[in-house]
């Protein structure tokens, strides 16, 4: 199955244009991909991907952001993609120290604009709560752990035990529809192959903080401007999506607003890339 579901050609082509850096992560390395050139006075733009993902969660956004003048840094978070697992555990709090050390080593203390998607948004919030000097702005995309839902709003199905490729692919399609993409017509062969290539490299399966309110409890310690972007039909929140703005306003000292992207689910930057890019660039302006 791994041979059949390596990264699609479009992803490999974009990856070939990046500069690759590594920083220490436990017994291995944290891998960073960089597109674009640094500009005097411009903050680096750092993107954290979601759980069971890699830098490819941002596949449809990187070129637009570079064309807009940003130097874009995208790590594979610890335990995902090409990066080694964190010695501090596989949940978001375990990623904080390797990411802090990597940002300090690579950016030399220059504050970045930090954007985090889903699990990566939770990770970014925990990182800046502990080390606020690392970023001048935080944009949270589909982030969990805001404490507004009474129970988990989705359930994923297990697939590793299934004996045939066809059965496994059926579950991957189901999981994409249950969590990631609102419009089932967008679950095409490309989205499926990208998703499977990522989940096959997920070495951090026991993640529980996303189902708590830890992000809401951490944001009071994040002094920089905080923006939020979500898909209108994000599976993490469903009927509670409209309670998010008040939750952010109560938690973040400098909250700048919530943008809901119409006709989009959780993986909003992939499903509605053009609308998402416009919202992100507005937040970064």
PDB file of C-alpha atoms in Angstrom:
ATOM      1  CA  UNK A   1       0.000   0.000   0.000  1.00  0.00           C
ATOM      2  CA  UNK A   2       2.851   2.402   0.748  1.00  0.00           C
ATOM      3  CA  UNK A   3       4.201   1.912  -2.772  1.00  0.00           C
ATOM      4  CA  UNK A   4       0.811   2.752  -4.264  1.00  0.00           C
ATOM      5  CA  UNK A   5       0.294   5.796  -2.068  1.00  0.00           C
ATOM      6  CA  UNK A   6       3.483   7.774  -2.093  1.00  0.00           C
ATOM      7  CA  UNK A   7       2.979  11.521  -2.389  1.00  0.00           C
ATOM      8  CA  UNK A   8       1.235  12.533  -5.625  1.00  0.00           C
ATOM      9  CA  UNK A   9       3.359  14.040  -8.389  1.00  0.00           C
ATOM     10  CA  UNK A  10       1.951  17.531  -7.739  1.00  0.00           C
ATOM     11  CA  UNK A  11       3.183  17.351  -4.150  1.00  0.00           C
ATOM     12  CA  UNK A  12       6.597  15.995  -5.134  1.00  0.00           C
ATOM     13  CA  UNK A  13       7.000  18.771  -7.708  1.00  0.00           C
ATOM     14  CA  UNK A  14       6.227  21.481  -5.143  1.00  0.00           C
ATOM     15  CA  UNK A  15       8.476  19.832  -2.575  1.00  0.00           C
ATOM     16  CA  UNK A  16      11.348  19.872  -5.089  1.00  0.00           C
ATOM     17  CA  UNK A  17      11.167  23.674  -5.148  1.00  0.00           C
ATOM     18  CA  UNK A  18      11.681  23.957  -1.391  1.00  0.00           C
ATOM     19  CA  UNK A  19      14.867  24.359   0.583  1.00  0.00           C
ATOM     20  CA  UNK A  20      15.103  21.666   3.247  1.00  0.00           C
ATOM     21  CA  UNK A  21      16.420  22.291   6.754  1.00  0.00           C
ATOM     22  CA  UNK A  22      16.670  20.010   9.769  1.00  0.00           C
ATOM     23  CA  UNK A  23      16.817  20.688  13.499  1.00  0.00           C
ATOM     24  CA  UNK A  24      17.176  18.204  16.371  1.00  0.00           C
ATOM     25  CA  UNK A  25      14.153  16.180  17.462  1.00  0.00           C
ATOM     26  CA  UNK A  26      14.823  13.415  19.966  1.00  0.00           C
ATOM     27  CA  UNK A  27      17.069  10.828  18.364  1.00  0.00           C
ATOM     28  CA  UNK A  28      16.339  12.165  14.877  1.00  0.00           C
ATOM     29  CA  UNK A  29      15.517  15.370  13.031  1.00  0.00           C
ATOM     30  CA  UNK A  30      12.669  17.804  12.604  1.00  0.00           C
ATOM     31  CA  UNK A  31      12.309  18.548   8.875  1.00  0.00           C
ATOM     32  CA  UNK A  32      11.471  22.074   7.665  1.00  0.00           C
ATOM     33  CA  UNK A  33      10.518  23.014   4.085  1.00  0.00           C
ATOM     34  CA  UNK A  34      11.057  26.614   2.957  1.00  0.00           C
ATOM     35  CA  UNK A  35       9.688  28.359  -0.121  1.00  0.00           C
ATOM     36  CA  UNK A  36      10.376  31.933  -1.181  1.00  0.00           C
ATOM     37  CA  UNK A  37      13.016  34.463  -0.223  1.00  0.00           C
ATOM     38  CA  UNK A  38      13.447  36.400   2.985  1.00  0.00           C
ATOM     39  CA  UNK A  39      12.674  40.102   2.666  1.00  0.00           C
ATOM     40  CA  UNK A  40      14.077  42.859   4.920  1.00  0.00           C
ATOM     41  CA  UNK A  41      11.517  43.828   7.529  1.00  0.00           C
ATOM     42  CA  UNK A  42       9.133  40.979   6.631  1.00  0.00           C
ATOM     43  CA  UNK A  43       8.408  38.266   9.172  1.00  0.00           C
ATOM     44  CA  UNK A  44       8.829  34.645   8.095  1.00  0.00           C
ATOM     45  CA  UNK A  45       5.477  32.896   7.673  1.00  0.00           C
ATOM     46  CA  UNK A  46       5.415  29.564   9.525  1.00  0.00           C
ATOM     47  CA  UNK A  47       2.619  27.039   8.884  1.00  0.00           C
ATOM     48  CA  UNK A  48       1.876  24.096  11.211  1.00  0.00           C
ATOM     49  CA  UNK A  49      -0.150  21.241   9.644  1.00  0.00           C
ATOM     50  CA  UNK A  50      -2.863  19.142  11.272  1.00  0.00           C
ATOM     51  CA  UNK A  51      -2.868  15.715  12.875  1.00  0.00           C
ATOM     52  CA  UNK A  52      -2.104  12.675  10.693  1.00  0.00           C
ATOM     53  CA  UNK A  53      -0.731  15.186   8.191  1.00  0.00           C
ATOM     54  CA  UNK A  54       2.432  16.777   6.878  1.00  0.00           C
ATOM     55  CA  UNK A  55       3.448  19.944   5.068  1.00  0.00           C
ATOM     56  CA  UNK A  56       1.088  18.790   2.300  1.00  0.00           C
ATOM     57  CA  UNK A  57      -1.931  20.001   4.295  1.00  0.00           C
ATOM     58  CA  UNK A  58      -0.870  23.399   2.848  1.00  0.00           C
ATOM     59  CA  UNK A  59      -0.265  22.119  -0.688  1.00  0.00           C
ATOM     60  CA  UNK A  60      -2.822  24.422  -2.334  1.00  0.00           C
ATOM     61  CA  UNK A  61      -1.742  27.554  -0.447  1.00  0.00           C
ATOM     62  CA  UNK A  62       2.044  27.732  -0.509  1.00  0.00           C
ATOM     63  CA  UNK A  63       2.531  29.161  -4.006  1.00  0.00           C
ATOM     64  CA  UNK A  64      -0.109  31.865  -3.455  1.00  0.00           C
ATOM     65  CA  UNK A  65       1.520  32.902  -0.196  1.00  0.00           C
ATOM     66  CA  UNK A  66       4.970  33.037  -1.813  1.00  0.00           C
ATOM     67  CA  UNK A  67       3.588  35.057  -4.737  1.00  0.00           C
ATOM     68  CA  UNK A  68       2.155  37.495  -2.180  1.00  0.00           C
ATOM     69  CA  UNK A  69       5.680  38.137  -0.908  1.00  0.00           C
ATOM     70  CA  UNK A  70       5.991  35.751   2.027  1.00  0.00           C
ATOM     71  CA  UNK A  71       8.840  33.411   2.804  1.00  0.00           C
ATOM     72  CA  UNK A  72       6.963  30.276   3.855  1.00  0.00           C
ATOM     73  CA  UNK A  73       8.346  27.784   6.394  1.00  0.00           C
ATOM     74  CA  UNK A  74       6.451  24.507   6.859  1.00  0.00           C
ATOM     75  CA  UNK A  75       7.760  21.812   9.200  1.00  0.00           C
ATOM     76  CA  UNK A  76       6.597  18.261   9.349  1.00  0.00           C
ATOM     77  CA  UNK A  77       5.581  18.280  13.011  1.00  0.00           C
ATOM     78  CA  UNK A  78       7.227  15.738  15.341  1.00  0.00           C
ATOM     79  CA  UNK A  79       5.973  12.234  14.613  1.00  0.00           C
ATOM     80  CA  UNK A  80       4.522  13.132  11.201  1.00  0.00           C
ATOM     81  CA  UNK A  81       5.782  13.205   7.627  1.00  0.00           C
ATOM     82  CA  UNK A  82       9.567  13.046   7.473  1.00  0.00           C
ATOM     83  CA  UNK A  83      10.153  14.225  11.058  1.00  0.00           C
ATOM     84  CA  UNK A  84      11.231  12.069  13.983  1.00  0.00           C
ATOM     85  CA  UNK A  85       8.989  11.609  16.989  1.00  0.00           C
ATOM     86  CA  UNK A  86       9.303  13.951  19.950  1.00  0.00           C
ATOM     87  CA  UNK A  87      10.946  12.569  23.085  1.00  0.00           C
ATOM     88  CA  UNK A  88       8.290  14.475  25.064  1.00  0.00           C
ATOM     89  CA  UNK A  89       5.316  12.494  23.725  1.00  0.00           C
ATOM     90  CA  UNK A  90       3.063  12.412  20.678  1.00  0.00           C
ATOM     91  CA  UNK A  91       0.459  14.990  21.659  1.00  0.00           C
ATOM     92  CA  UNK A  92       0.558  18.739  21.010  1.00  0.00           C
ATOM     93  CA  UNK A  93       2.395  19.554  24.241  1.00  0.00           C
ATOM     94  CA  UNK A  94       5.165  17.124  23.277  1.00  0.00           C
ATOM     95  CA  UNK A  95       5.833  19.073  20.081  1.00  0.00           C
ATOM     96  CA  UNK A  96       6.413  22.407  21.812  1.00  0.00           C
ATOM     97  CA  UNK A  97      10.066  22.050  22.793  1.00  0.00           C
ATOM     98  CA  UNK A  98      11.379  20.655  19.469  1.00  0.00           C
ATOM     99  CA  UNK A  99       9.522  23.395  17.596  1.00  0.00           C
ATOM    100  CA  UNK A 100      10.755  26.131  19.938  1.00  0.00           C
ATOM    101  CA  UNK A 101      14.343  24.966  19.537  1.00  0.00           C
ATOM    102  CA  UNK A 102      13.968  24.699  15.772  1.00  0.00           C
ATOM    103  CA  UNK A 103      12.504  28.178  15.376  1.00  0.00           C
ATOM    104  CA  UNK A 104      15.253  29.698  17.513  1.00  0.00           C
ATOM    105  CA  UNK A 105      17.961  27.877  15.556  1.00  0.00           C
ATOM    106  CA  UNK A 106      16.586  28.644  12.101  1.00  0.00           C
ATOM    107  CA  UNK A 107      15.172  32.149  12.571  1.00  0.00           C
ATOM    108  CA  UNK A 108      17.718  33.416  15.062  1.00  0.00           C
ATOM    109  CA  UNK A 109      15.123  34.883  17.378  1.00  0.00           C
ATOM    110  CA  UNK A 110      13.223  36.781  14.668  1.00  0.00           C
ATOM    111  CA  UNK A 111       9.482  36.648  15.479  1.00  0.00           C
ATOM    112  CA  UNK A 112       7.391  34.932  12.820  1.00  0.00           C
ATOM    113  CA  UNK A 113       3.793  35.054  11.699  1.00  0.00           C
ATOM    114  CA  UNK A 114       2.511  31.678  12.912  1.00  0.00           C
ATOM    115  CA  UNK A 115      -0.439  29.850  11.349  1.00  0.00           C
ATOM    116  CA  UNK A 116      -1.673  26.555  12.759  1.00  0.00           C
ATOM    117  CA  UNK A 117      -4.249  24.169  11.302  1.00  0.00           C
ATOM    118  CA  UNK A 118      -6.261  21.831  13.562  1.00  0.00           C
ATOM    119  CA  UNK A 119      -3.766  19.892  15.756  1.00  0.00           C
ATOM    120  CA  UNK A 120      -1.145  22.356  14.497  1.00  0.00           C
ATOM    121  CA  UNK A 121      -3.290  25.246  15.728  1.00  0.00           C
ATOM    122  CA  UNK A 122      -3.468  23.701  19.173  1.00  0.00           C
ATOM    123  CA  UNK A 123       0.293  23.154  19.056  1.00  0.00           C
ATOM    124  CA  UNK A 124       0.871  26.782  18.004  1.00  0.00           C
ATOM    125  CA  UNK A 125      -1.279  28.058  20.859  1.00  0.00           C
ATOM    126  CA  UNK A 126       0.593  25.972  23.431  1.00  0.00           C
ATOM    127  CA  UNK A 127       3.927  27.057  21.941  1.00  0.00           C
ATOM    128  CA  UNK A 128       3.147  30.770  22.184  1.00  0.00           C
ATOM    129  CA  UNK A 129       1.590  30.458  25.628  1.00  0.00           C
ATOM    130  CA  UNK A 130       4.982  29.177  26.802  1.00  0.00           C
ATOM    131  CA  UNK A 131       7.175  31.271  24.481  1.00  0.00           C
ATOM    132  CA  UNK A 132       5.245  34.360  23.337  1.00  0.00           C
ATOM    133  CA  UNK A 133       8.341  36.060  21.932  1.00  0.00           C
ATOM    134  CA  UNK A 134       8.470  33.592  19.033  1.00  0.00           C
ATOM    135  CA  UNK A 135       5.626  35.160  17.015  1.00  0.00           C
ATOM    136  CA  UNK A 136       4.213  38.593  16.312  1.00  0.00           C
ATOM    137  CA  UNK A 137       0.859  37.217  15.124  1.00  0.00           C
ATOM    138  CA  UNK A 138      -1.105  33.955  15.437  1.00  0.00           C
ATOM    139  CA  UNK A 139      -3.719  32.659  12.982  1.00  0.00           C
ATOM    140  CA  UNK A 140      -5.674  29.592  14.091  1.00  0.00           C
ATOM    141  CA  UNK A 141      -7.337  27.515  11.373  1.00  0.00           C
ATOM    142  CA  UNK A 142      -9.894  24.887  12.376  1.00  0.00           C
ATOM    143  CA  UNK A 143      -8.277  24.658  15.804  1.00  0.00           C
ATOM    144  CA  UNK A 144      -9.808  22.319  18.409  1.00  0.00           C
ATOM    145  CA  UNK A 145      -9.846  22.527  22.220  1.00  0.00           C
ATOM    146  CA  UNK A 146     -11.830  25.753  22.600  1.00  0.00           C
ATOM    147  CA  UNK A 147     -14.247  24.203  25.092  1.00  0.00           C
ATOM    148  CA  UNK A 148     -17.504  24.997  23.301  1.00  0.00           C
ATOM    149  CA  UNK A 149     -18.733  21.514  22.306  1.00  0.00           C
ATOM    150  CA  UNK A 150     -20.300  19.161  24.886  1.00  0.00           C
ATOM    151  CA  UNK A 151     -18.885  16.022  23.264  1.00  0.00           C
ATOM    152  CA  UNK A 152     -16.913  14.876  20.239  1.00  0.00           C
ATOM    153  CA  UNK A 153     -18.759  15.745  17.036  1.00  0.00           C
ATOM    154  CA  UNK A 154     -17.331  13.027  14.773  1.00  0.00           C
ATOM    155  CA  UNK A 155     -16.037   9.466  14.923  1.00  0.00           C
ATOM    156  CA  UNK A 156     -13.356   8.017  12.673  1.00  0.00           C
ATOM    157  CA  UNK A 157     -13.177   4.354  11.723  1.00  0.00           C
ATOM    158  CA  UNK A 158     -10.138   2.108  12.153  1.00  0.00           C
ATOM    159  CA  UNK A 159      -8.522   0.736   8.995  1.00  0.00           C
ATOM    160  CA  UNK A 160      -5.146  -0.869   9.801  1.00  0.00           C
ATOM    161  CA  UNK A 161      -6.722  -4.229  10.703  1.00  0.00           C
ATOM    162  CA  UNK A 162      -8.556  -4.614   7.405  1.00  0.00           C
ATOM    163  CA  UNK A 163      -7.134  -7.312   5.115  1.00  0.00           C
ATOM    164  CA  UNK A 164      -7.610  -5.764   1.670  1.00  0.00           C
ATOM    165  CA  UNK A 165      -6.602  -2.495   0.055  1.00  0.00           C
ATOM    166  CA  UNK A 166     -10.144  -1.916  -1.184  1.00  0.00           C
ATOM    167  CA  UNK A 167     -11.558  -2.184   2.339  1.00  0.00           C
ATOM    168  CA  UNK A 168      -8.919   0.182   3.694  1.00  0.00           C
ATOM    169  CA  UNK A 169      -9.592   2.754   0.968  1.00  0.00           C
ATOM    170  CA  UNK A 170     -13.309   2.674   1.736  1.00  0.00           C
ATOM    171  CA  UNK A 171     -12.508   3.638   5.331  1.00  0.00           C
ATOM    172  CA  UNK A 172     -10.089   6.369   4.242  1.00  0.00           C
ATOM    173  CA  UNK A 173     -12.840   7.854   2.055  1.00  0.00           C
ATOM    174  CA  UNK A 174     -15.263   7.655   4.955  1.00  0.00           C
ATOM    175  CA  UNK A 175     -12.816   9.347   7.337  1.00  0.00           C
ATOM    176  CA  UNK A 176     -12.097  12.132   4.865  1.00  0.00           C
ATOM    177  CA  UNK A 177     -15.821  12.831   4.685  1.00  0.00           C
ATOM    178  CA  UNK A 178     -16.406  12.463   8.417  1.00  0.00           C
ATOM    179  CA  UNK A 179     -13.717  14.947   9.456  1.00  0.00           C
ATOM    180  CA  UNK A 180     -11.820  16.725   6.718  1.00  0.00           C
ATOM    181  CA  UNK A 181     -13.988  17.668   3.716  1.00  0.00           C
ATOM    182  CA  UNK A 182     -17.598  18.884   3.751  1.00  0.00           C
ATOM    183  CA  UNK A 183     -18.284  18.455   0.025  1.00  0.00           C
ATOM    184  CA  UNK A 184     -18.080  14.717  -0.617  1.00  0.00           C
ATOM    185  CA  UNK A 185     -17.544  15.404  -4.345  1.00  0.00           C
ATOM    186  CA  UNK A 186     -14.107  16.768  -3.427  1.00  0.00           C
ATOM    187  CA  UNK A 187     -13.005  13.368  -2.125  1.00  0.00           C
ATOM    188  CA  UNK A 188     -11.380  12.505  -5.439  1.00  0.00           C
ATOM    189  CA  UNK A 189      -8.366  10.305  -6.168  1.00  0.00           C
ATOM    190  CA  UNK A 190      -5.942  13.165  -5.527  1.00  0.00           C
ATOM    191  CA  UNK A 191      -7.364  14.050  -2.104  1.00  0.00           C
ATOM    192  CA  UNK A 192      -7.506  10.368  -1.179  1.00  0.00           C
ATOM    193  CA  UNK A 193      -3.910   9.690  -2.231  1.00  0.00           C
ATOM    194  CA  UNK A 194      -2.645  12.758  -0.368  1.00  0.00           C
ATOM    195  CA  UNK A 195      -4.548  11.732   2.760  1.00  0.00           C
ATOM    196  CA  UNK A 196      -3.380   8.118   2.689  1.00  0.00           C
ATOM    197  CA  UNK A 197       0.252   9.137   2.114  1.00  0.00           C
ATOM    198  CA  UNK A 198      -0.003  11.225   5.281  1.00  0.00           C
ATOM    199  CA  UNK A 199      -1.798   8.780   7.569  1.00  0.00           C
ATOM    200  CA  UNK A 200       0.635   6.014   6.656  1.00  0.00           C
ATOM    201  CA  UNK A 201       3.408   8.164   8.155  1.00  0.00           C
ATOM    202  CA  UNK A 202       1.536   9.095  11.352  1.00  0.00           C
ATOM    203  CA  UNK A 203       3.588   7.841  14.316  1.00  0.00           C
ATOM    204  CA  UNK A 204       1.675   9.826  16.962  1.00  0.00           C
ATOM    205  CA  UNK A 205      -1.690   8.039  17.207  1.00  0.00           C
ATOM    206  CA  UNK A 206      -2.557   8.776  20.852  1.00  0.00           C
ATOM    207  CA  UNK A 207      -3.697  12.401  20.810  1.00  0.00           C
ATOM    208  CA  UNK A 208      -6.189  13.439  23.463  1.00  0.00           C
ATOM    209  CA  UNK A 209      -5.679  17.163  24.129  1.00  0.00           C
ATOM    210  CA  UNK A 210      -7.772  18.115  21.106  1.00  0.00           C
ATOM    211  CA  UNK A 211     -10.865  16.965  23.003  1.00  0.00           C
ATOM    212  CA  UNK A 212     -10.243  19.238  25.991  1.00  0.00           C
ATOM    213  CA  UNK A 213     -10.429  23.023  26.468  1.00  0.00           C
ATOM    214  CA  UNK A 214      -6.661  23.449  26.750  1.00  0.00           C
ATOM    215  CA  UNK A 215      -6.374  25.934  23.873  1.00  0.00           C
ATOM    216  CA  UNK A 216      -8.979  28.219  25.451  1.00  0.00           C
ATOM    217  CA  UNK A 217      -7.083  27.983  28.757  1.00  0.00           C
ATOM    218  CA  UNK A 218      -3.750  28.740  27.047  1.00  0.00           C
ATOM    219  CA  UNK A 219      -4.707  31.744  24.908  1.00  0.00           C
ATOM    220  CA  UNK A 220      -4.833  34.213  27.838  1.00  0.00           C
ATOM    221  CA  UNK A 221      -1.015  33.862  27.904  1.00  0.00           C
ATOM    222  CA  UNK A 222      -0.689  34.756  24.194  1.00  0.00           C
ATOM    223  CA  UNK A 223      -0.341  38.563  23.956  1.00  0.00           C
ATOM    224  CA  UNK A 224       0.025  38.928  20.181  1.00  0.00           C
ATOM    225  CA  UNK A 225      -2.911  39.511  17.805  1.00  0.00           C
ATOM    226  CA  UNK A 226      -4.926  36.323  17.278  1.00  0.00           C
ATOM    227  CA  UNK A 227      -7.060  35.662  14.188  1.00  0.00           C
ATOM    228  CA  UNK A 228      -9.263  32.620  13.534  1.00  0.00           C
ATOM    229  CA  UNK A 229     -10.359  31.072  10.215  1.00  0.00           C
ATOM    230  CA  UNK A 230     -12.730  28.099  10.024  1.00  0.00           C
ATOM    231  CA  UNK A 231     -14.825  26.334   7.445  1.00  0.00           C
ATOM    232  CA  UNK A 232     -18.527  27.030   7.892  1.00  0.00           C
ATOM    233  CA  UNK A 233     -19.219  23.310   8.321  1.00  0.00           C
ATOM    234  CA  UNK A 234     -16.164  22.313  10.357  1.00  0.00           C
ATOM    235  CA  UNK A 235     -16.822  18.798  11.675  1.00  0.00           C
ATOM    236  CA  UNK A 236     -15.137  19.616  14.987  1.00  0.00           C
ATOM    237  CA  UNK A 237     -17.897  22.052  15.904  1.00  0.00           C
ATOM    238  CA  UNK A 238     -20.975  21.590  13.685  1.00  0.00           C
ATOM    239  CA  UNK A 239     -23.909  23.324  15.445  1.00  0.00           C
ATOM    240  CA  UNK A 240     -21.532  25.019  17.890  1.00  0.00           C
ATOM    241  CA  UNK A 241     -19.458  26.828  15.241  1.00  0.00           C
ATOM    242  CA  UNK A 242     -21.150  30.161  15.985  1.00  0.00           C
ATOM    243  CA  UNK A 243     -20.100  29.998  19.645  1.00  0.00           C
ATOM    244  CA  UNK A 244     -16.434  30.095  18.673  1.00  0.00           C
ATOM    245  CA  UNK A 245     -16.171  33.858  18.244  1.00  0.00           C
ATOM    246  CA  UNK A 246     -17.296  34.541  21.811  1.00  0.00           C
ATOM    247  CA  UNK A 247     -14.966  31.810  23.108  1.00  0.00           C
ATOM    248  CA  UNK A 248     -11.992  33.375  21.346  1.00  0.00           C
ATOM    249  CA  UNK A 249     -12.937  36.878  22.463  1.00  0.00           C
ATOM    250  CA  UNK A 250     -13.066  35.654  26.057  1.00  0.00           C
ATOM    251  CA  UNK A 251      -9.738  33.794  25.844  1.00  0.00           C
ATOM    252  CA  UNK A 252      -7.362  35.817  23.643  1.00  0.00           C
ATOM    253  CA  UNK A 253      -6.333  39.265  24.980  1.00  0.00           C
ATOM    254  CA  UNK A 254      -5.919  40.674  21.446  1.00  0.00           C
ATOM    255  CA  UNK A 255      -8.475  38.755  19.400  1.00  0.00           C
ATOM    256  CA  UNK A 256      -8.955  40.239  15.925  1.00  0.00           C
ATOM    257  CA  UNK A 257     -11.949  38.229  14.728  1.00  0.00           C
ATOM    258  CA  UNK A 258     -13.267  34.982  13.271  1.00  0.00           C
ATOM    259  CA  UNK A 259     -13.731  34.384   9.535  1.00  0.00           C
ATOM    260  CA  UNK A 260     -16.035  31.559   8.430  1.00  0.00           C
ATOM    261  CA  UNK A 261     -15.400  30.297   4.889  1.00  0.00           C
ATOM    262  CA  UNK A 262     -18.691  29.288   3.222  1.00  0.00           C
ATOM    263  CA  UNK A 263     -19.231  25.783   1.850  1.00  0.00           C
ATOM    264  CA  UNK A 264     -16.137  24.377   3.530  1.00  0.00           C
ATOM    265  CA  UNK A 265     -15.365  21.829   6.196  1.00  0.00           C
ATOM    266  CA  UNK A 266     -12.433  21.273   8.519  1.00  0.00           C
ATOM    267  CA  UNK A 267      -9.629  21.135   5.905  1.00  0.00           C
ATOM    268  CA  UNK A 268     -10.727  24.544   4.716  1.00  0.00           C
ATOM    269  CA  UNK A 269      -7.444  25.630   3.117  1.00  0.00           C
ATOM    270  CA  UNK A 270      -7.609  22.614   0.784  1.00  0.00           C
ATOM    271  CA  UNK A 271     -11.350  22.498   0.109  1.00  0.00           C
ATOM    272  CA  UNK A 272     -11.812  26.231  -0.547  1.00  0.00           C
ATOM    273  CA  UNK A 273      -8.251  27.336  -1.184  1.00  0.00           C
ATOM    274  CA  UNK A 274      -8.966  30.612  -2.970  1.00  0.00           C
ATOM    275  CA  UNK A 275     -11.369  31.916  -0.329  1.00  0.00           C
ATOM    276  CA  UNK A 276      -9.073  30.746   2.446  1.00  0.00           C
ATOM    277  CA  UNK A 277      -5.992  32.393   0.913  1.00  0.00           C
ATOM    278  CA  UNK A 278      -7.843  35.698   0.687  1.00  0.00           C
ATOM    279  CA  UNK A 279      -8.856  35.467   4.356  1.00  0.00           C
ATOM    280  CA  UNK A 280      -5.344  34.531   5.494  1.00  0.00           C
ATOM    281  CA  UNK A 281      -3.672  37.296   3.478  1.00  0.00           C
ATOM    282  CA  UNK A 282      -6.139  39.780   4.962  1.00  0.00           C
ATOM    283  CA  UNK A 283      -5.231  38.610   8.459  1.00  0.00           C
ATOM    284  CA  UNK A 284      -1.524  38.920   7.670  1.00  0.00           C
ATOM    285  CA  UNK A 285      -1.830  42.370   6.076  1.00  0.00           C
TER     286      UNK A 285
END
